[in-house]
Amino acid sequence: MLHPIKSYLYFLWNSKNQHGVHSPFVYNLVTKCFYDTAKYPEYAVLKAYRNSLLANKNTIEVIDFGAGSRVFKSNTRAINQIAKNAGISSKRAELLFRIVNYFQPENILEIGTSLGLATSALALGNPKTKIITLEGCPKTLNQCQLQLQKFNINNVTPINTEFSSYLTTQNLQPTSYNPQPTTYNLVYFDGNHSKKATLKYFELLLPTITNDSIWIFDDIHWSKDMEETWEIIQNHPKVTVTIDTFQWGIVFFRNEQKKEHFVIRV
Ligand SMILES: C[S@@+](CC[C@H](N)C(=O)[O-])C[C@H]1O[C@@H](n2cnc3c(N)ncnc32)[C@H](O)[C@@H]1O
């Protein structure tokens, strides 16, 4: 438990705001999106979506995937506890909404749906965006689907699958028949926070990148393992700009940018 605290102190020491950011691309992103203080009407929908989950004391039997929970001891879990412990915070959901609203990606892939707290932010950020979201636990995904219907969110395709089996069976590699594989303009990695799995998803998805792809990795400082993963991703030759917001590592593949790593307080 000491690890995240040490990492956060290190982050606070190294992080900055827009001052001293010379890249116009990153400067604009920080000032016009990260620090955008407008009160979007969609924030009220995100809040209502969360509150309805927090009010739901029903329990479901979950199948536990990924790197394991530091909170739950049993697989019978109350919906409100899952929402409280496994989902994105309100502040970050609003930031995710603004990122989608700012970049207007056409296709989004979310790896790790849970109850859809982040999915709803991705979906409301641009109603024209098509979102595919992956979740291994069928009962959790079912709750998410009910919730999306309740809030009339229709631009999401939830898929019940183990992550690697989905990614390995999709048409992600270019072939002579299909030289341009599936493109996701934004990928949100939020499940199975282990080094091995994250690097595997990273490699599997690399053929889908374009110059404008945005990849967001959650919990990059969750453990030593994830910090090593983040360092490997930053050093990858295809990666140019990265932004560490402590909770997230945001990755860009823009050829016109020199390789540069930013540590930004949001
Ligand atoms: C942290 S939660 C996602 C939270 C969600 N993005 C949000 O902000 O509300 C991670 C989810 O990924 C699922 N998961 C983890 N590893 C998985 C795997 N290997 N295959 C399929 N689902 C997995 C878990 O069941 C869990 O619901």
Short mmCIF file of C-alpha atoms and ligand atoms in Angstrom, two decimals:
data_model
loop_
_atom_site.label_atom_id
_atom_site.label_comp_id
_atom_site.label_asym_id
_atom_site.label_seq_id
_atom_site.Cartn_x
_atom_site.Cartn_y
_atom_site.Cartn_z
CA MET A 1 0.00 0.00 0.00
CA LEU A 2 3.04 2.28 0.46
CA HIS A 3 3.85 2.13 -3.22
CA PRO A 4 1.05 4.41 -4.53
CA ILE A 5 1.77 6.98 -1.80
CA LYS A 6 5.47 7.14 -2.68
CA SER A 7 4.60 7.36 -6.37
CA TYR A 8 2.11 10.15 -5.72
CA LEU A 9 4.63 12.22 -3.80
CA TYR A 10 7.09 11.74 -6.66
CA PHE A 11 4.35 12.74 -9.12
CA LEU A 12 3.53 15.91 -7.17
CA TRP A 13 7.19 16.87 -7.18
CA ASN A 14 7.56 16.38 -10.94
CA SER A 15 4.19 17.46 -12.28
CA LYS A 16 3.26 20.84 -13.68
CA ASN A 17 0.39 22.72 -15.26
CA GLN A 18 0.40 24.33 -18.72
CA HIS A 19 3.33 26.63 -17.87
CA GLY A 20 6.49 25.44 -19.47
CA VAL A 21 4.66 23.20 -21.95
CA HIS A 22 6.11 24.20 -25.31
CA SER A 23 4.26 21.75 -27.54
CA PRO A 24 1.19 23.63 -28.93
CA PHE A 25 -0.65 20.31 -29.23
CA VAL A 26 -0.19 19.51 -25.54
CA TYR A 27 -0.65 23.14 -24.43
CA ASN A 28 -4.02 23.32 -26.20
CA LEU A 29 -5.08 19.96 -24.81
CA VAL A 30 -4.20 21.03 -21.27
CA THR A 31 -5.77 24.50 -21.40
CA LYS A 32 -8.80 23.82 -23.61
CA CYS A 33 -9.71 20.34 -22.42
CA PHE A 34 -8.07 19.29 -19.14
CA TYR A 35 -8.63 22.71 -17.52
CA ASP A 36 -11.93 23.48 -19.25
CA THR A 37 -14.18 24.57 -16.35
CA ALA A 38 -17.45 24.83 -18.34
CA LYS A 39 -20.37 23.06 -16.68
CA TYR A 40 -21.53 20.69 -19.43
CA PRO A 41 -25.19 19.58 -19.11
CA GLU A 42 -24.01 15.98 -19.68
CA TYR A 43 -22.30 16.08 -16.25
CA ALA A 44 -25.79 15.90 -14.70
CA VAL A 45 -26.49 12.70 -16.66
CA LEU A 46 -23.18 11.19 -15.51
CA LYS A 47 -24.10 12.06 -11.92
CA ALA A 48 -27.59 10.55 -12.26
CA TYR A 49 -26.10 7.39 -13.83
CA ARG A 50 -23.71 7.05 -10.87
CA ASN A 51 -26.36 7.86 -8.24
CA SER A 52 -28.71 5.26 -9.59
CA LEU A 53 -25.96 2.63 -9.24
CA LEU A 54 -25.04 3.86 -5.76
CA ALA A 55 -28.67 3.46 -4.71
CA ASN A 56 -28.80 -0.15 -5.96
CA LYS A 57 -28.15 -2.56 -3.10
CA ASN A 58 -28.97 -5.73 -5.08
CA THR A 59 -26.19 -8.29 -5.23
CA ILE A 60 -24.80 -10.24 -8.19
CA GLU A 61 -22.37 -13.15 -8.49
CA VAL A 62 -19.35 -11.82 -10.30
CA ILE A 63 -16.58 -13.67 -12.10
CA ASP A 64 -13.36 -12.03 -11.01
CA PHE A 65 -10.94 -11.36 -13.85
CA GLY A 66 -7.73 -9.46 -14.09
CA ALA A 67 -5.18 -8.53 -11.47
CA GLY A 68 -7.63 -9.16 -8.59
CA SER A 69 -9.40 -6.83 -6.23
CA ARG A 70 -7.74 -5.14 -3.27
CA VAL A 71 -11.19 -4.48 -1.79
CA PHE A 72 -13.58 -7.41 -2.32
CA LYS A 73 -13.15 -10.69 -0.47
CA SER A 74 -16.19 -12.46 -1.94
CA ASN A 75 -17.66 -12.84 -5.42
CA THR A 76 -21.19 -11.97 -4.22
CA ARG A 77 -21.10 -8.23 -4.58
CA ALA A 78 -23.58 -5.41 -4.14
CA ILE A 79 -24.02 -3.19 -7.21
CA ASN A 80 -23.45 -0.04 -5.17
CA GLN A 81 -20.17 -1.44 -3.81
CA ILE A 82 -18.94 -2.33 -7.33
CA ALA A 83 -19.83 1.18 -8.49
CA LYS A 84 -18.01 2.68 -5.51
CA ASN A 85 -14.86 0.58 -5.77
CA ALA A 86 -14.33 -0.53 -9.37
CA GLY A 87 -15.57 2.44 -11.34
CA ILE A 88 -14.03 5.70 -12.49
CA SER A 89 -14.39 8.69 -10.12
CA SER A 90 -16.80 11.55 -10.96
CA LYS A 91 -13.96 13.96 -11.62
CA ARG A 92 -12.24 11.60 -14.05
CA ALA A 93 -15.50 10.65 -15.77
CA GLU A 94 -15.97 14.35 -16.51
CA LEU A 95 -12.40 14.53 -17.83
CA LEU A 96 -12.99 11.48 -20.02
CA PHE A 97 -16.16 13.14 -21.34
CA ARG A 98 -14.14 16.30 -22.19
CA ILE A 99 -11.38 14.30 -23.91
CA VAL A 100 -13.94 12.63 -26.21
CA ASN A 101 -15.71 15.94 -26.73
CA TYR A 102 -12.38 17.62 -27.60
CA PHE A 103 -11.01 15.01 -30.02
CA GLN A 104 -14.36 13.73 -31.38
CA PRO A 105 -13.07 10.19 -32.08
CA GLU A 106 -15.26 8.15 -34.43
CA ASN A 107 -14.55 4.72 -32.94
CA ILE A 108 -13.70 3.94 -29.35
CA LEU A 109 -12.65 0.68 -27.70
CA GLU A 110 -13.00 0.36 -23.94
CA ILE A 111 -11.20 -2.57 -22.33
CA GLY A 112 -13.01 -3.13 -19.02
CA THR A 113 -16.67 -2.04 -18.80
CA SER A 114 -17.79 -2.97 -15.29
CA LEU A 115 -21.06 -1.03 -14.73
CA GLY A 116 -20.37 1.48 -17.48
CA LEU A 117 -19.43 4.53 -15.42
CA ALA A 118 -16.64 5.35 -17.88
CA THR A 119 -18.62 4.00 -20.86
CA SER A 120 -21.35 6.56 -20.24
CA ALA A 121 -18.75 9.36 -20.18
CA LEU A 122 -17.22 8.12 -23.45
CA ALA A 123 -20.68 7.81 -25.02
CA LEU A 124 -21.94 11.25 -23.98
CA GLY A 125 -18.69 12.93 -25.06
CA ASN A 126 -19.75 12.49 -28.68
CA PRO A 127 -23.09 10.80 -29.40
CA LYS A 128 -21.86 10.05 -32.94
CA THR A 129 -18.95 7.97 -31.63
CA LYS A 130 -19.33 4.21 -31.93
CA ILE A 131 -18.12 2.48 -28.78
CA ILE A 132 -17.19 -1.15 -28.31
CA THR A 133 -16.73 -2.07 -24.66
CA LEU A 134 -15.38 -5.42 -23.41
CA GLU A 135 -16.27 -7.14 -20.14
CA GLY A 136 -15.64 -10.72 -19.04
CA CYS A 137 -18.24 -10.95 -16.26
CA PRO A 138 -21.71 -11.54 -17.79
CA LYS A 139 -23.74 -10.42 -14.75
CA THR A 140 -21.79 -7.19 -14.40
CA LEU A 141 -22.21 -6.48 -18.11
CA ASN A 142 -25.91 -7.20 -17.88
CA GLN A 143 -26.25 -4.53 -15.17
CA CYS A 144 -24.35 -2.13 -17.40
CA GLN A 145 -26.70 -2.83 -20.31
CA LEU A 146 -29.76 -2.15 -18.14
CA GLN A 147 -28.18 1.07 -16.99
CA LEU A 148 -27.31 2.24 -20.52
CA GLN A 149 -30.91 1.55 -21.60
CA LYS A 150 -32.28 3.41 -18.61
CA PHE A 151 -30.27 6.49 -19.61
CA ASN A 152 -31.05 6.13 -23.30
CA ILE A 153 -27.38 5.73 -24.25
CA ASN A 154 -27.48 4.03 -27.63
CA ASN A 155 -24.03 4.37 -29.19
CA VAL A 156 -22.44 1.50 -27.22
CA THR A 157 -21.93 -2.15 -28.21
CA PRO A 158 -21.13 -4.10 -25.01
CA ILE A 159 -19.37 -7.41 -25.63
CA ASN A 160 -19.11 -10.20 -23.07
CA THR A 161 -15.66 -11.64 -23.62
CA GLU A 162 -12.26 -12.26 -22.11
CA PHE A 163 -10.07 -9.42 -23.42
CA SER A 164 -7.31 -11.37 -25.18
CA SER A 165 -9.70 -13.80 -26.81
CA TYR A 166 -11.57 -10.86 -28.31
CA LEU A 167 -8.43 -9.03 -29.40
CA THR A 168 -6.82 -12.13 -30.91
CA THR A 169 -9.91 -13.04 -32.93
CA GLN A 170 -10.53 -9.58 -34.36
CA ASN A 171 -9.22 -8.48 -37.70
CA LEU A 172 -6.48 -6.33 -36.20
CA GLN A 173 -3.52 -7.40 -38.36
CA PRO A 174 -3.24 -6.04 -41.91
CA THR A 175 -3.42 -8.76 -44.58
CA SER A 176 -3.26 -8.65 -48.37
CA TYR A 177 -7.08 -8.93 -48.42
CA ASN A 178 -7.56 -6.28 -45.78
CA PRO A 179 -4.57 -3.90 -45.79
CA GLN A 180 -6.22 -1.45 -43.36
CA PRO A 181 -7.27 -3.24 -40.19
CA THR A 182 -9.91 -1.97 -37.77
CA THR A 183 -9.16 1.49 -36.48
CA TYR A 184 -9.96 2.71 -32.99
CA ASN A 185 -9.39 6.44 -32.64
CA LEU A 186 -9.41 6.12 -28.87
CA VAL A 187 -8.69 3.12 -26.66
CA TYR A 188 -9.36 3.21 -22.92
CA PHE A 189 -7.45 0.42 -21.12
CA ASP A 190 -9.16 -0.16 -17.79
CA GLY A 191 -9.02 -3.81 -16.82
CA ASN A 192 -6.48 -6.45 -15.89
CA HIS A 193 -3.83 -4.09 -14.57
CA SER A 194 -0.87 -6.41 -14.85
CA LYS A 195 2.32 -5.89 -16.82
CA LYS A 196 1.99 -9.03 -18.92
CA ALA A 197 -1.65 -8.44 -19.88
CA THR A 198 -1.30 -4.72 -20.54
CA LEU A 199 1.72 -5.19 -22.80
CA LYS A 200 -0.09 -7.97 -24.62
CA TYR A 201 -3.11 -5.72 -25.34
CA PHE A 202 -0.70 -2.95 -26.34
CA GLU A 203 1.04 -5.18 -28.89
CA LEU A 204 -2.21 -6.68 -30.20
CA LEU A 205 -3.71 -3.25 -30.80
CA LEU A 206 -0.63 -1.58 -32.31
CA PRO A 207 -1.62 -2.44 -35.91
CA THR A 208 -4.82 -0.38 -35.45
CA ILE A 209 -3.09 2.93 -34.69
CA THR A 210 -3.26 5.98 -36.90
CA ASN A 211 -1.44 9.27 -36.49
CA ASP A 212 -4.37 10.58 -34.43
CA SER A 213 -4.96 7.64 -32.11
CA ILE A 214 -5.29 8.36 -28.40
CA TRP A 215 -4.68 5.58 -25.91
CA ILE A 216 -5.46 6.03 -22.25
CA PHE A 217 -4.04 3.58 -19.70
CA ASP A 218 -5.67 3.59 -16.27
CA ASP A 219 -3.77 3.03 -13.02
CA ILE A 220 -0.25 3.39 -14.36
CA HIS A 221 1.09 3.88 -10.82
CA TRP A 222 -1.09 1.17 -9.21
CA SER A 223 1.90 -1.11 -8.62
CA LYS A 224 5.61 -1.40 -9.45
CA ASP A 225 4.59 -3.78 -12.20
CA MET A 226 2.33 -1.17 -13.80
CA GLU A 227 5.00 1.53 -13.48
CA GLU A 228 7.43 -0.71 -15.37
CA THR A 229 4.72 -1.25 -17.99
CA TRP A 230 4.26 2.50 -18.35
CA GLU A 231 8.00 2.98 -18.86
CA ILE A 232 8.07 0.29 -21.57
CA ILE A 233 5.11 1.90 -23.34
CA GLN A 234 6.73 5.35 -23.17
CA ASN A 235 9.92 3.99 -24.70
CA HIS A 236 8.20 2.16 -27.53
CA PRO A 237 9.46 3.54 -30.88
CA LYS A 238 5.93 4.11 -32.23
CA VAL A 239 4.96 6.22 -29.20
CA THR A 240 5.75 9.93 -29.43
CA VAL A 241 4.02 12.13 -26.85
CA THR A 242 2.90 10.77 -23.49
CA ILE A 243 1.11 12.52 -20.64
CA ASP A 244 1.19 11.17 -17.09
CA THR A 245 -1.75 12.53 -15.05
CA PHE A 246 -0.93 10.08 -12.22
CA GLN A 247 -4.15 8.10 -12.62
CA TRP A 248 -3.76 7.87 -16.38
CA GLY A 249 -1.00 7.49 -18.91
CA ILE A 250 -2.14 9.08 -22.17
CA VAL A 251 -0.31 8.03 -25.31
CA PHE A 252 -0.09 9.63 -28.76
CA PHE A 253 1.50 8.33 -31.93
CA ARG A 254 1.75 11.64 -33.83
CA ASN A 255 4.64 11.48 -36.29
CA GLU A 256 5.04 15.25 -36.39
CA GLN A 257 5.79 15.42 -32.65
CA LYS A 258 9.18 14.78 -31.16
CA LYS A 259 9.26 12.14 -28.44
CA GLU A 260 8.43 13.94 -25.23
CA HIS A 261 6.92 12.88 -21.88
CA PHE A 262 4.80 15.30 -19.87
CA VAL A 263 3.70 14.99 -16.25
CA ILE A 264 0.59 17.12 -15.80
CA ARG A 265 -1.62 17.83 -12.76
CA VAL A 266 -5.32 17.61 -13.57
C1 LIG B 1 -11.68 -1.47 -13.26
S1 LIG B 1 -13.03 -2.31 -13.93
C2 LIG B 1 -13.56 -1.25 -15.24
C3 LIG B 1 -14.13 0.02 -14.74
C4 LIG B 1 -14.86 0.84 -15.78
N1 LIG B 1 -14.02 1.16 -16.91
C5 LIG B 1 -15.36 2.09 -15.14
O1 LIG B 1 -14.62 3.09 -15.08
O2 LIG B 1 -16.48 2.08 -14.64
C6 LIG B 1 -12.29 -3.61 -14.82
C7 LIG B 1 -13.29 -4.59 -15.40
O3 LIG B 1 -12.57 -5.43 -16.32
C8 LIG B 1 -13.03 -6.77 -16.21
N2 LIG B 1 -11.88 -7.62 -16.57
C9 LIG B 1 -10.65 -7.64 -16.00
N3 LIG B 1 -9.84 -8.50 -16.64
C10 LIG B 1 -10.55 -9.03 -17.65
C11 LIG B 1 -10.24 -9.94 -18.69
N4 LIG B 1 -9.03 -10.49 -18.78
N5 LIG B 1 -11.20 -10.23 -19.58
C12 LIG B 1 -12.44 -9.69 -19.48
N6 LIG B 1 -12.81 -8.80 -18.51
C13 LIG B 1 -11.86 -8.48 -17.61
C14 LIG B 1 -13.45 -6.92 -14.76
O4 LIG B 1 -14.45 -7.92 -14.66
C15 LIG B 1 -13.92 -5.51 -14.38
O5 LIG B 1 -15.32 -5.42 -14.44
#
